[in-house]
Amino acid sequence: MQTAASGEPDLLASLRDQHRQGKAEVLAAIEALGGRSAGVHRCLRRLAGLTDRTLRQLWRTLGMPRPLALLAVGGYGRGELFPYSDVDVLVLLPAEATELQRRAVERFVGACWDVGLEIGSSARTIEECLHEAACDISVQTALLEARWLAGPRARAAELQRRVQQALDPLAFCRAKQFEMQQRHQRFENTPYALEPNCKESPGGLRDLHVILWVAKAAGLGRTWTELARRGLATAHEARQLRANEALLSLIRARLHVLARRREDRLVFDLQSALASAFGLESPPPATEGREQTARRVRRASERLMRRYYWAAKAVTQLNQILLLNIRERLEHDSTHPTQLRPINERFAERDGMLEVVRDDLYWHEPHAILETFLLYQQIPGIKGLSARTLRALYNARPVMNAAFRRDPVNRRTFMQILQQPQGITHAFRLMNQTSVLGRYLWPFRHTVGQMQHDLFHVYTVDQHILMVLRNVRRFFIPEHAHEYPFCSQLAAGWDKPWILYVAALFHDIAKGRGGDHSELGARDVMIFARQHGIAREDAELIRFLVAEHLTMSHVAQRQDTSDPEVVRAFARRVGDERRLTGLYLLTVADIRGTSPKVWNGWKARLLEDLYRATLRVLGGGAPDPHAEVEARKREALALLALHALPHQAHVALWGRLDVGYFMRHSADEIAWHTRHLSRALAQAGASAAPTVVRARLSPVGEGLQVMVYTADQPDLFARICGYFDQAGFSILDAKIHTTADGYALDTFQVATETMPQHYRELVTLVESGLPAALAPQAALPAPARARLSRRMRSFPVLPRVTLQPDERGQRWLLSISASDRKGLLYRIAQVFARHRVQLQLAKITTLGERVEDTFVVSGPALHVTREQAQLTQDLLEVLDQP
């Protein structure tokens, strides 16, 4: 018979094999569950039990000294273990630990890794544990769940007893709530992130753990059943808690199994595979991606994520209800009970929280449901809803049925909520969190948890709608005037803010239902207006805003707004100044509500310029190109006078430029160009003018504005794009102009991640590096290589190219839609160069990780059908390259 020492390697190898085989059986059991969450806890307990046995055998095999005790802590201490989670253990040392004992602990931890356990270990005395717990709430929480594994049981029991004695339940509750708030902030305070963390995000497993930790610390129960027995949760709530905990646990366990590592995020790469593991199937490729009314065409990953979001939302609601309930009980036990201040016969106020006077209020008086949020807006000092009110709302959801929605009293109350002078954003967010908004405004219910696979929006549809509502509301709040000065100025003259609030609520309400969501939303809002007694004139304005909410951004970002006919056509579509102002405000709010990265100063300038140009047309001032050009020239000359240029210095340049140049450039840009080029042209005299490159901080937003003046050549645009690609700049906009004597005068808006801290160095870099790249004899550089992001790989955009002649048949409008990637514009420019396509204007629109670019081009090849087809094919090949 081998001794422990002599046979240790063999025993460890045998133990490793046993553990590996047992774990493989548990993983197979998890995979066999499919989408059934009922059996997941049994699998997690099996894995914890297997780990218990492995650790105990290892403890015995190594002959660990008698005074030492082994405890499971943290999540492992709860008796459940996820497939690739750390195995958190505590080795309890005697008060005077010897060097031999400490070496034994090190040997044990090393052996744990040898047998395949990803161990997270600490070795402390009882006093050290108590000291660490007093300093760190995370340590205190881990010790609260400590569970004996090996060694003297009495020592483990002593630790648990002393931890409980040192615990202040109310202080612990407050600390865990504060810790939870900080964690939620790291995840942007929403359970609806497109790649949520099923453990840490709001509505994740950790929010359920917080409830149980606080309840356990207060001696109020360790399970959902015990909490229900103590009156902290109803039987229905306990069932919901168990069901949602099981679903989230299954999702997390399946993520671990799929990734073969600890992965708690529902990343795009795994969403489809996870949906398949749940038994969900995507529609056939022929129908996928088309907007249809049938639910069957929804992607499998989208259905899975919606299931997750609904669970996370329920967890968020129940977490708030139970934690408020526990905290109220603890505060009631530790201090004198707070007094209720009656508001009316249905509601009272307690410590700044709105409270129902009886638990069954909403069942007997359904009108009080919407009144809750009206009072929340109207009564100063009310900062939230009490646990009793939240619970009453949660349990009264069946009351909010079709009859509830048809009730005239409820319709009047809902309009009152919309028309209040304050509290709009908070009220509607709270209505969504408590599921009241989706149950009253039935079309909104379909947007809850609805993902958007457009590489543009970073929020689910319901969260985007509420974000747009918030943005519109901020236009009317003086404290936020510095954020959107022009919008705030326009909002100050708008007499009915609620019209814009309704338009914000309905602008995307039909997303994912099929067909054109703008048209469907317009129909929905007309039904809403009729049901809620909105005057015909106001209803028609709201319908227009919803139906046309994408039009202004499309014209500003994808059409040549320097063309008077483009502005006239847009003005005809808008019709009057009130519609124009409302559409402008909604458009800005909509773009700002898609993603923090989408909005920039350049987009703001495009929209504002279009608004002002359209306003002049609507005011009877039809655009007169000649008058507009003369006005800009006068303004530019006034700016040039500030720089003491010689008399008539501008003539040499302006004589080479046509009306198109002056229409496309602002007076500031004309003066900037003239100031730098007049000197160069004067010095050149009769000889060829030199290449001039100048850069400055963009006056209209982030990044640099770059001017390029050089002899024109077929591949000039490709060379410029190639330089910016190699230098790490993104091109936001390009204005291309060719002078009468064959020189290119191009203006680019470019941005880079290092702006604006190092803009002086970047200006020098561009002004010195770009001229060398324009030399005709230099070879075009190879496009920079870059990997597609995970999101683009998971949700690819089908490349699209359209080529149409303008009304005069002289130029062509080329539109391109594709997934964005580094060097894409340069690759497009190379295709232009090969086909000798001349660029007149480029509108570069980046929508998150998707591009929607528009080019005005010309060239002999565009008049030949075969050449058009080849150009389109070459562009599609470039757009489709990984």
PDB file of C-alpha atoms in Angstrom, residues 3-241:
ATOM      1  CA  THR A   3       1.730   6.171   1.534  1.00  0.00           C
ATOM      2  CA  ALA A   4       0.169   9.553   0.816  1.00  0.00           C
ATOM      3  CA  ALA A   5       3.583  11.022   0.108  1.00  0.00           C
ATOM      4  CA  SER A   6       4.956   8.282  -2.115  1.00  0.00           C
ATOM      5  CA  GLY A   7       1.718   7.760  -4.058  1.00  0.00           C
ATOM      6  CA  GLU A   8       0.711  11.419  -4.195  1.00  0.00           C
ATOM      7  CA  PRO A   9       1.301  12.010  -7.949  1.00  0.00           C
ATOM      8  CA  ASP A  10      -0.780   8.960  -8.835  1.00  0.00           C
ATOM      9  CA  LEU A  11      -3.508   9.944  -6.420  1.00  0.00           C
ATOM     10  CA  LEU A  12      -3.631  13.491  -7.825  1.00  0.00           C
ATOM     11  CA  ALA A  13      -3.777  12.149 -11.391  1.00  0.00           C
ATOM     12  CA  SER A  14      -6.604   9.805 -10.418  1.00  0.00           C
ATOM     13  CA  LEU A  15      -8.423  12.622  -8.654  1.00  0.00           C
ATOM     14  CA  ARG A  16      -8.002  14.879 -11.692  1.00  0.00           C
ATOM     15  CA  ASP A  17      -9.463  12.214 -13.979  1.00  0.00           C
ATOM     16  CA  GLN A  18     -12.392  11.617 -11.649  1.00  0.00           C
ATOM     17  CA  HIS A  19     -13.158  15.329 -11.423  1.00  0.00           C
ATOM     18  CA  ARG A  20     -12.823  15.845 -15.181  1.00  0.00           C
ATOM     19  CA  GLN A  21     -15.148  12.926 -15.905  1.00  0.00           C
ATOM     20  CA  GLY A  22     -17.698  14.090 -13.352  1.00  0.00           C
ATOM     21  CA  LYS A  23     -17.621  17.641 -14.699  1.00  0.00           C
ATOM     22  CA  ALA A  24     -18.082  16.380 -18.271  1.00  0.00           C
ATOM     23  CA  GLU A  25     -21.218  14.521 -17.143  1.00  0.00           C
ATOM     24  CA  VAL A  26     -22.600  17.701 -15.554  1.00  0.00           C
ATOM     25  CA  LEU A  27     -21.851  19.747 -18.691  1.00  0.00           C
ATOM     26  CA  ALA A  28     -23.627  17.107 -20.787  1.00  0.00           C
ATOM     27  CA  ALA A  29     -26.610  17.328 -18.431  1.00  0.00           C
ATOM     28  CA  ILE A  30     -26.694  21.121 -18.866  1.00  0.00           C
ATOM     29  CA  GLU A  31     -26.604  20.736 -22.659  1.00  0.00           C
ATOM     30  CA  ALA A  32     -29.425  18.190 -22.470  1.00  0.00           C
ATOM     31  CA  LEU A  33     -31.674  20.739 -20.750  1.00  0.00           C
ATOM     32  CA  GLY A  34     -32.256  22.613 -24.002  1.00  0.00           C
ATOM     33  CA  GLY A  35     -34.383  25.615 -23.097  1.00  0.00           C
ATOM     34  CA  ARG A  36     -35.825  24.036 -19.936  1.00  0.00           C
ATOM     35  CA  SER A  37     -34.654  26.060 -16.953  1.00  0.00           C
ATOM     36  CA  ALA A  38     -36.316  23.881 -14.317  1.00  0.00           C
ATOM     37  CA  GLY A  39     -33.372  21.494 -13.989  1.00  0.00           C
ATOM     38  CA  VAL A  40     -30.500  23.968 -14.059  1.00  0.00           C
ATOM     39  CA  HIS A  41     -30.146  24.363 -10.278  1.00  0.00           C
ATOM     40  CA  ARG A  42     -29.895  20.593  -9.907  1.00  0.00           C
ATOM     41  CA  CYS A  43     -26.969  20.600 -12.365  1.00  0.00           C
ATOM     42  CA  LEU A  44     -25.249  23.477 -10.581  1.00  0.00           C
ATOM     43  CA  ARG A  45     -25.647  21.723  -7.226  1.00  0.00           C
ATOM     44  CA  ARG A  46     -24.236  18.521  -8.780  1.00  0.00           C
ATOM     45  CA  LEU A  47     -21.157  20.437  -9.906  1.00  0.00           C
ATOM     46  CA  ALA A  48     -20.758  22.018  -6.456  1.00  0.00           C
ATOM     47  CA  GLY A  49     -21.131  18.588  -4.837  1.00  0.00           C
ATOM     48  CA  LEU A  50     -18.524  17.108  -7.183  1.00  0.00           C
ATOM     49  CA  THR A  51     -16.158  19.951  -6.269  1.00  0.00           C
ATOM     50  CA  ASP A  52     -16.862  19.408  -2.552  1.00  0.00           C
ATOM     51  CA  ARG A  53     -15.854  15.754  -2.858  1.00  0.00           C
ATOM     52  CA  THR A  54     -12.724  16.576  -4.847  1.00  0.00           C
ATOM     53  CA  LEU A  55     -11.571  19.176  -2.312  1.00  0.00           C
ATOM     54  CA  ARG A  56     -12.242  16.888   0.653  1.00  0.00           C
ATOM     55  CA  GLN A  57     -10.357  13.993  -0.934  1.00  0.00           C
ATOM     56  CA  LEU A  58      -7.493  16.322  -1.739  1.00  0.00           C
ATOM     57  CA  TRP A  59      -7.523  17.643   1.835  1.00  0.00           C
ATOM     58  CA  ARG A  60      -7.274  14.097   3.157  1.00  0.00           C
ATOM     59  CA  THR A  61      -4.719  13.004   0.560  1.00  0.00           C
ATOM     60  CA  LEU A  62      -2.360  15.805   1.538  1.00  0.00           C
ATOM     61  CA  GLY A  63      -2.865  15.137   5.243  1.00  0.00           C
ATOM     62  CA  MET A  64      -3.632  18.763   6.063  1.00  0.00           C
ATOM     63  CA  PRO A  65      -2.797  19.751   9.676  1.00  0.00           C
ATOM     64  CA  ARG A  66      -5.636  19.398  12.181  1.00  0.00           C
ATOM     65  CA  PRO A  67      -6.039  23.085  13.253  1.00  0.00           C
ATOM     66  CA  LEU A  68      -6.737  24.159   9.671  1.00  0.00           C
ATOM     67  CA  ALA A  69     -10.332  24.305   8.386  1.00  0.00           C
ATOM     68  CA  LEU A  70     -11.547  24.579   4.803  1.00  0.00           C
ATOM     69  CA  LEU A  71     -14.645  26.637   3.947  1.00  0.00           C
ATOM     70  CA  ALA A  72     -16.445  27.385   0.688  1.00  0.00           C
ATOM     71  CA  VAL A  73     -17.196  31.092   0.346  1.00  0.00           C
ATOM     72  CA  GLY A  74     -18.825  33.426  -2.145  1.00  0.00           C
ATOM     73  CA  GLY A  75     -21.009  31.906  -4.836  1.00  0.00           C
ATOM     74  CA  TYR A  76     -19.539  28.457  -4.218  1.00  0.00           C
ATOM     75  CA  GLY A  77     -20.579  28.840  -0.599  1.00  0.00           C
ATOM     76  CA  ARG A  78     -24.226  28.927  -1.711  1.00  0.00           C
ATOM     77  CA  GLY A  79     -23.855  25.314  -2.826  1.00  0.00           C
ATOM     78  CA  GLU A  80     -24.110  26.029  -6.559  1.00  0.00           C
ATOM     79  CA  LEU A  81     -21.243  26.275  -9.013  1.00  0.00           C
ATOM     80  CA  PHE A  82     -21.300  27.415 -12.629  1.00  0.00           C
ATOM     81  CA  PRO A  83     -19.174  25.398 -15.076  1.00  0.00           C
ATOM     82  CA  TYR A  84     -16.175  27.727 -15.318  1.00  0.00           C
ATOM     83  CA  SER A  85     -16.590  29.910 -12.253  1.00  0.00           C
ATOM     84  CA  ASP A  86     -13.804  30.251  -9.733  1.00  0.00           C
ATOM     85  CA  VAL A  87     -13.931  27.880  -6.787  1.00  0.00           C
ATOM     86  CA  ASP A  88     -13.674  30.355  -3.893  1.00  0.00           C
ATOM     87  CA  VAL A  89     -12.369  28.826  -0.656  1.00  0.00           C
ATOM     88  CA  LEU A  90     -11.094  30.086   2.665  1.00  0.00           C
ATOM     89  CA  VAL A  91      -8.480  28.209   4.678  1.00  0.00           C
ATOM     90  CA  LEU A  92      -9.051  29.146   8.294  1.00  0.00           C
ATOM     91  CA  LEU A  93      -5.739  29.430  10.170  1.00  0.00           C
ATOM     92  CA  PRO A  94      -5.178  29.220  13.934  1.00  0.00           C
ATOM     93  CA  ALA A  95      -4.376  32.454  15.744  1.00  0.00           C
ATOM     94  CA  GLU A  96      -0.653  31.639  15.708  1.00  0.00           C
ATOM     95  CA  ALA A  97      -0.128  29.865  12.405  1.00  0.00           C
ATOM     96  CA  THR A  98       3.202  28.089  12.027  1.00  0.00           C
ATOM     97  CA  GLU A  99       5.403  28.201   8.944  1.00  0.00           C
ATOM     98  CA  LEU A 100       4.680  24.490   8.411  1.00  0.00           C
ATOM     99  CA  GLN A 101       0.945  25.165   8.346  1.00  0.00           C
ATOM    100  CA  ARG A 102       1.342  28.029   5.869  1.00  0.00           C
ATOM    101  CA  ARG A 103       3.450  25.834   3.579  1.00  0.00           C
ATOM    102  CA  ALA A 104       0.759  23.161   3.792  1.00  0.00           C
ATOM    103  CA  VAL A 105      -1.791  25.721   2.587  1.00  0.00           C
ATOM    104  CA  GLU A 106       0.421  26.673  -0.363  1.00  0.00           C
ATOM    105  CA  ARG A 107       0.831  23.011  -1.218  1.00  0.00           C
ATOM    106  CA  PHE A 108      -2.938  22.481  -1.055  1.00  0.00           C
ATOM    107  CA  VAL A 109      -3.686  25.432  -3.356  1.00  0.00           C
ATOM    108  CA  GLY A 110      -1.118  24.186  -5.875  1.00  0.00           C
ATOM    109  CA  ALA A 111      -2.621  20.713  -5.781  1.00  0.00           C
ATOM    110  CA  CYS A 112      -6.085  22.215  -6.450  1.00  0.00           C
ATOM    111  CA  TRP A 113      -4.789  23.659  -9.713  1.00  0.00           C
ATOM    112  CA  ASP A 114      -3.113  20.334 -10.501  1.00  0.00           C
ATOM    113  CA  VAL A 115      -6.414  18.485 -10.330  1.00  0.00           C
ATOM    114  CA  GLY A 116      -8.124  21.060 -12.586  1.00  0.00           C
ATOM    115  CA  LEU A 117      -9.862  23.352 -10.086  1.00  0.00           C
ATOM    116  CA  GLU A 118      -9.718  27.079 -10.882  1.00  0.00           C
ATOM    117  CA  ILE A 119      -9.261  28.017  -7.271  1.00  0.00           C
ATOM    118  CA  GLY A 120      -9.706  31.413  -5.694  1.00  0.00           C
ATOM    119  CA  SER A 121      -8.197  31.112  -2.252  1.00  0.00           C
ATOM    120  CA  SER A 122      -7.424  33.078   0.865  1.00  0.00           C
ATOM    121  CA  ALA A 123      -5.853  31.970   4.138  1.00  0.00           C
ATOM    122  CA  ARG A 124      -6.718  33.979   7.255  1.00  0.00           C
ATOM    123  CA  THR A 125      -7.261  33.696  10.968  1.00  0.00           C
ATOM    124  CA  ILE A 126     -10.718  34.438  12.415  1.00  0.00           C
ATOM    125  CA  GLU A 127      -9.517  37.849  13.601  1.00  0.00           C
ATOM    126  CA  GLU A 128      -8.120  38.660  10.167  1.00  0.00           C
ATOM    127  CA  CYS A 129     -11.402  37.645   8.583  1.00  0.00           C
ATOM    128  CA  LEU A 130     -13.349  39.952  10.881  1.00  0.00           C
ATOM    129  CA  HIS A 131     -10.948  42.826  10.242  1.00  0.00           C
ATOM    130  CA  GLU A 132     -11.183  42.399   6.462  1.00  0.00           C
ATOM    131  CA  ALA A 133     -14.973  42.117   6.653  1.00  0.00           C
ATOM    132  CA  ALA A 134     -15.153  45.381   8.613  1.00  0.00           C
ATOM    133  CA  CYS A 135     -13.124  47.126   5.893  1.00  0.00           C
ATOM    134  CA  ASP A 136     -14.629  45.542   2.779  1.00  0.00           C
ATOM    135  CA  ILE A 137     -18.320  44.844   2.190  1.00  0.00           C
ATOM    136  CA  SER A 138     -17.402  42.248  -0.483  1.00  0.00           C
ATOM    137  CA  VAL A 139     -15.431  40.209   2.045  1.00  0.00           C
ATOM    138  CA  GLN A 140     -18.272  40.524   4.545  1.00  0.00           C
ATOM    139  CA  THR A 141     -20.684  39.226   1.903  1.00  0.00           C
ATOM    140  CA  ALA A 142     -18.445  36.287   0.989  1.00  0.00           C
ATOM    141  CA  LEU A 143     -18.136  35.283   4.645  1.00  0.00           C
ATOM    142  CA  LEU A 144     -21.893  35.549   5.078  1.00  0.00           C
ATOM    143  CA  GLU A 145     -22.205  32.585   2.705  1.00  0.00           C
ATOM    144  CA  ALA A 146     -19.315  30.562   4.190  1.00  0.00           C
ATOM    145  CA  ARG A 147     -19.935  26.798   4.249  1.00  0.00           C
ATOM    146  CA  TRP A 148     -17.827  24.150   5.994  1.00  0.00           C
ATOM    147  CA  LEU A 149     -15.967  21.650   3.799  1.00  0.00           C
ATOM    148  CA  ALA A 150     -13.152  20.039   5.832  1.00  0.00           C
ATOM    149  CA  GLY A 151     -11.242  20.333   9.099  1.00  0.00           C
ATOM    150  CA  PRO A 152     -12.699  21.143  12.519  1.00  0.00           C
ATOM    151  CA  ARG A 153     -16.384  22.070  12.178  1.00  0.00           C
ATOM    152  CA  ALA A 154     -16.273  23.999  15.441  1.00  0.00           C
ATOM    153  CA  ARG A 155     -13.835  26.536  13.994  1.00  0.00           C
ATOM    154  CA  ALA A 156     -16.063  27.146  10.975  1.00  0.00           C
ATOM    155  CA  ALA A 157     -19.087  27.535  13.252  1.00  0.00           C
ATOM    156  CA  GLU A 158     -17.174  30.010  15.438  1.00  0.00           C
ATOM    157  CA  LEU A 159     -16.320  32.137  12.378  1.00  0.00           C
ATOM    158  CA  GLN A 160     -19.935  32.154  11.213  1.00  0.00           C
ATOM    159  CA  ARG A 161     -21.174  33.059  14.688  1.00  0.00           C
ATOM    160  CA  ARG A 162     -18.725  35.959  15.072  1.00  0.00           C
ATOM    161  CA  VAL A 163     -19.404  37.281  11.549  1.00  0.00           C
ATOM    162  CA  GLN A 164     -23.118  37.347  12.350  1.00  0.00           C
ATOM    163  CA  GLN A 165     -22.462  39.077  15.699  1.00  0.00           C
ATOM    164  CA  ALA A 166     -20.379  41.793  14.046  1.00  0.00           C
ATOM    165  CA  LEU A 167     -22.971  42.389  11.349  1.00  0.00           C
ATOM    166  CA  ASP A 168     -25.200  45.479  11.440  1.00  0.00           C
ATOM    167  CA  PRO A 169     -28.135  44.440   9.200  1.00  0.00           C
ATOM    168  CA  LEU A 170     -29.272  47.998   8.387  1.00  0.00           C
ATOM    169  CA  ALA A 171     -25.745  49.218   7.613  1.00  0.00           C
ATOM    170  CA  PHE A 172     -25.164  46.086   5.534  1.00  0.00           C
ATOM    171  CA  CYS A 173     -28.397  46.700   3.607  1.00  0.00           C
ATOM    172  CA  ARG A 174     -27.465  50.298   2.854  1.00  0.00           C
ATOM    173  CA  ALA A 175     -23.935  49.323   1.812  1.00  0.00           C
ATOM    174  CA  LYS A 176     -25.176  46.598  -0.548  1.00  0.00           C
ATOM    175  CA  GLN A 177     -27.697  48.960  -2.123  1.00  0.00           C
ATOM    176  CA  PHE A 178     -24.985  51.573  -2.676  1.00  0.00           C
ATOM    177  CA  GLU A 179     -22.680  48.902  -4.105  1.00  0.00           C
ATOM    178  CA  MET A 180     -25.495  47.791  -6.420  1.00  0.00           C
ATOM    179  CA  GLN A 181     -26.072  51.376  -7.606  1.00  0.00           C
ATOM    180  CA  GLN A 182     -22.382  51.711  -8.466  1.00  0.00           C
ATOM    181  CA  ARG A 183     -22.470  48.407 -10.339  1.00  0.00           C
ATOM    182  CA  HIS A 184     -25.564  49.498 -12.276  1.00  0.00           C
ATOM    183  CA  GLN A 185     -23.821  52.727 -13.258  1.00  0.00           C
ATOM    184  CA  ARG A 186     -20.994  50.718 -14.804  1.00  0.00           C
ATOM    185  CA  PHE A 187     -23.633  49.121 -17.035  1.00  0.00           C
ATOM    186  CA  GLU A 188     -25.363  52.452 -17.868  1.00  0.00           C
ATOM    187  CA  ASN A 189     -28.270  51.720 -15.489  1.00  0.00           C
ATOM    188  CA  THR A 190     -30.148  49.617 -18.020  1.00  0.00           C
ATOM    189  CA  PRO A 191     -30.903  45.908 -18.343  1.00  0.00           C
ATOM    190  CA  TYR A 192     -31.349  46.489 -22.095  1.00  0.00           C
ATOM    191  CA  ALA A 193     -27.730  46.678 -23.268  1.00  0.00           C
ATOM    192  CA  LEU A 194     -27.253  44.834 -26.557  1.00  0.00           C
ATOM    193  CA  GLU A 195     -24.529  42.680 -24.961  1.00  0.00           C
ATOM    194  CA  PRO A 196     -25.689  42.463 -21.334  1.00  0.00           C
ATOM    195  CA  ASN A 197     -23.839  40.714 -18.556  1.00  0.00           C
ATOM    196  CA  CYS A 198     -26.329  38.154 -17.237  1.00  0.00           C
ATOM    197  CA  LYS A 199     -24.598  38.192 -13.850  1.00  0.00           C
ATOM    198  CA  GLU A 200     -23.653  41.832 -13.215  1.00  0.00           C
ATOM    199  CA  SER A 201     -25.956  43.985 -15.388  1.00  0.00           C
ATOM    200  CA  PRO A 202     -29.120  45.518 -13.891  1.00  0.00           C
ATOM    201  CA  GLY A 203     -31.694  42.723 -13.745  1.00  0.00           C
ATOM    202  CA  GLY A 204     -28.973  40.056 -13.685  1.00  0.00           C
ATOM    203  CA  LEU A 205     -28.295  37.283 -11.196  1.00  0.00           C
ATOM    204  CA  ARG A 206     -26.342  39.568  -8.899  1.00  0.00           C
ATOM    205  CA  ASP A 207     -29.490  41.637  -8.238  1.00  0.00           C
ATOM    206  CA  LEU A 208     -31.201  38.469  -6.994  1.00  0.00           C
ATOM    207  CA  HIS A 209     -28.197  37.621  -4.834  1.00  0.00           C
ATOM    208  CA  VAL A 210     -28.344  41.071  -3.216  1.00  0.00           C
ATOM    209  CA  ILE A 211     -31.895  40.401  -2.036  1.00  0.00           C
ATOM    210  CA  LEU A 212     -30.922  37.090  -0.439  1.00  0.00           C
ATOM    211  CA  TRP A 213     -27.749  38.506   1.130  1.00  0.00           C
ATOM    212  CA  VAL A 214     -29.632  41.387   2.751  1.00  0.00           C
ATOM    213  CA  ALA A 215     -32.434  39.106   3.914  1.00  0.00           C
ATOM    214  CA  LYS A 216     -29.961  36.599   5.351  1.00  0.00           C
ATOM    215  CA  ALA A 217     -28.012  39.338   7.154  1.00  0.00           C
ATOM    216  CA  ALA A 218     -31.272  40.557   8.705  1.00  0.00           C
ATOM    217  CA  GLY A 219     -32.346  37.040   9.712  1.00  0.00           C
ATOM    218  CA  LEU A 220     -35.407  37.277   7.475  1.00  0.00           C
ATOM    219  CA  GLY A 221     -34.835  34.178   5.379  1.00  0.00           C
ATOM    220  CA  ARG A 222     -32.430  32.373   3.059  1.00  0.00           C
ATOM    221  CA  THR A 223     -34.752  31.319   0.230  1.00  0.00           C
ATOM    222  CA  TRP A 224     -37.599  32.824  -1.768  1.00  0.00           C
ATOM    223  CA  THR A 225     -40.030  30.537   0.046  1.00  0.00           C
ATOM    224  CA  GLU A 226     -38.834  31.792   3.442  1.00  0.00           C
ATOM    225  CA  LEU A 227     -39.149  35.423   2.285  1.00  0.00           C
ATOM    226  CA  ALA A 228     -42.741  34.745   1.231  1.00  0.00           C
ATOM    227  CA  ARG A 229     -43.433  33.067   4.569  1.00  0.00           C
ATOM    228  CA  ARG A 230     -42.134  36.172   6.379  1.00  0.00           C
ATOM    229  CA  GLY A 231     -44.391  38.458   4.342  1.00  0.00           C
ATOM    230  CA  LEU A 232     -41.535  40.099   2.423  1.00  0.00           C
ATOM    231  CA  ALA A 233     -42.737  38.612  -0.867  1.00  0.00           C
ATOM    232  CA  THR A 234     -46.080  37.342  -2.049  1.00  0.00           C
ATOM    233  CA  ALA A 235     -46.472  33.749  -3.244  1.00  0.00           C
ATOM    234  CA  HIS A 236     -46.749  35.046  -6.830  1.00  0.00           C
ATOM    235  CA  GLU A 237     -43.572  37.108  -6.454  1.00  0.00           C
ATOM    236  CA  ALA A 238     -41.710  34.127  -5.015  1.00  0.00           C
ATOM    237  CA  ARG A 239     -42.719  32.048  -8.057  1.00  0.00           C
ATOM    238  CA  GLN A 240     -41.573  34.811 -10.391  1.00  0.00           C
ATOM    239  CA  LEU A 241     -38.273  35.126  -8.565  1.00  0.00           C
TER     240      LEU A 241
END
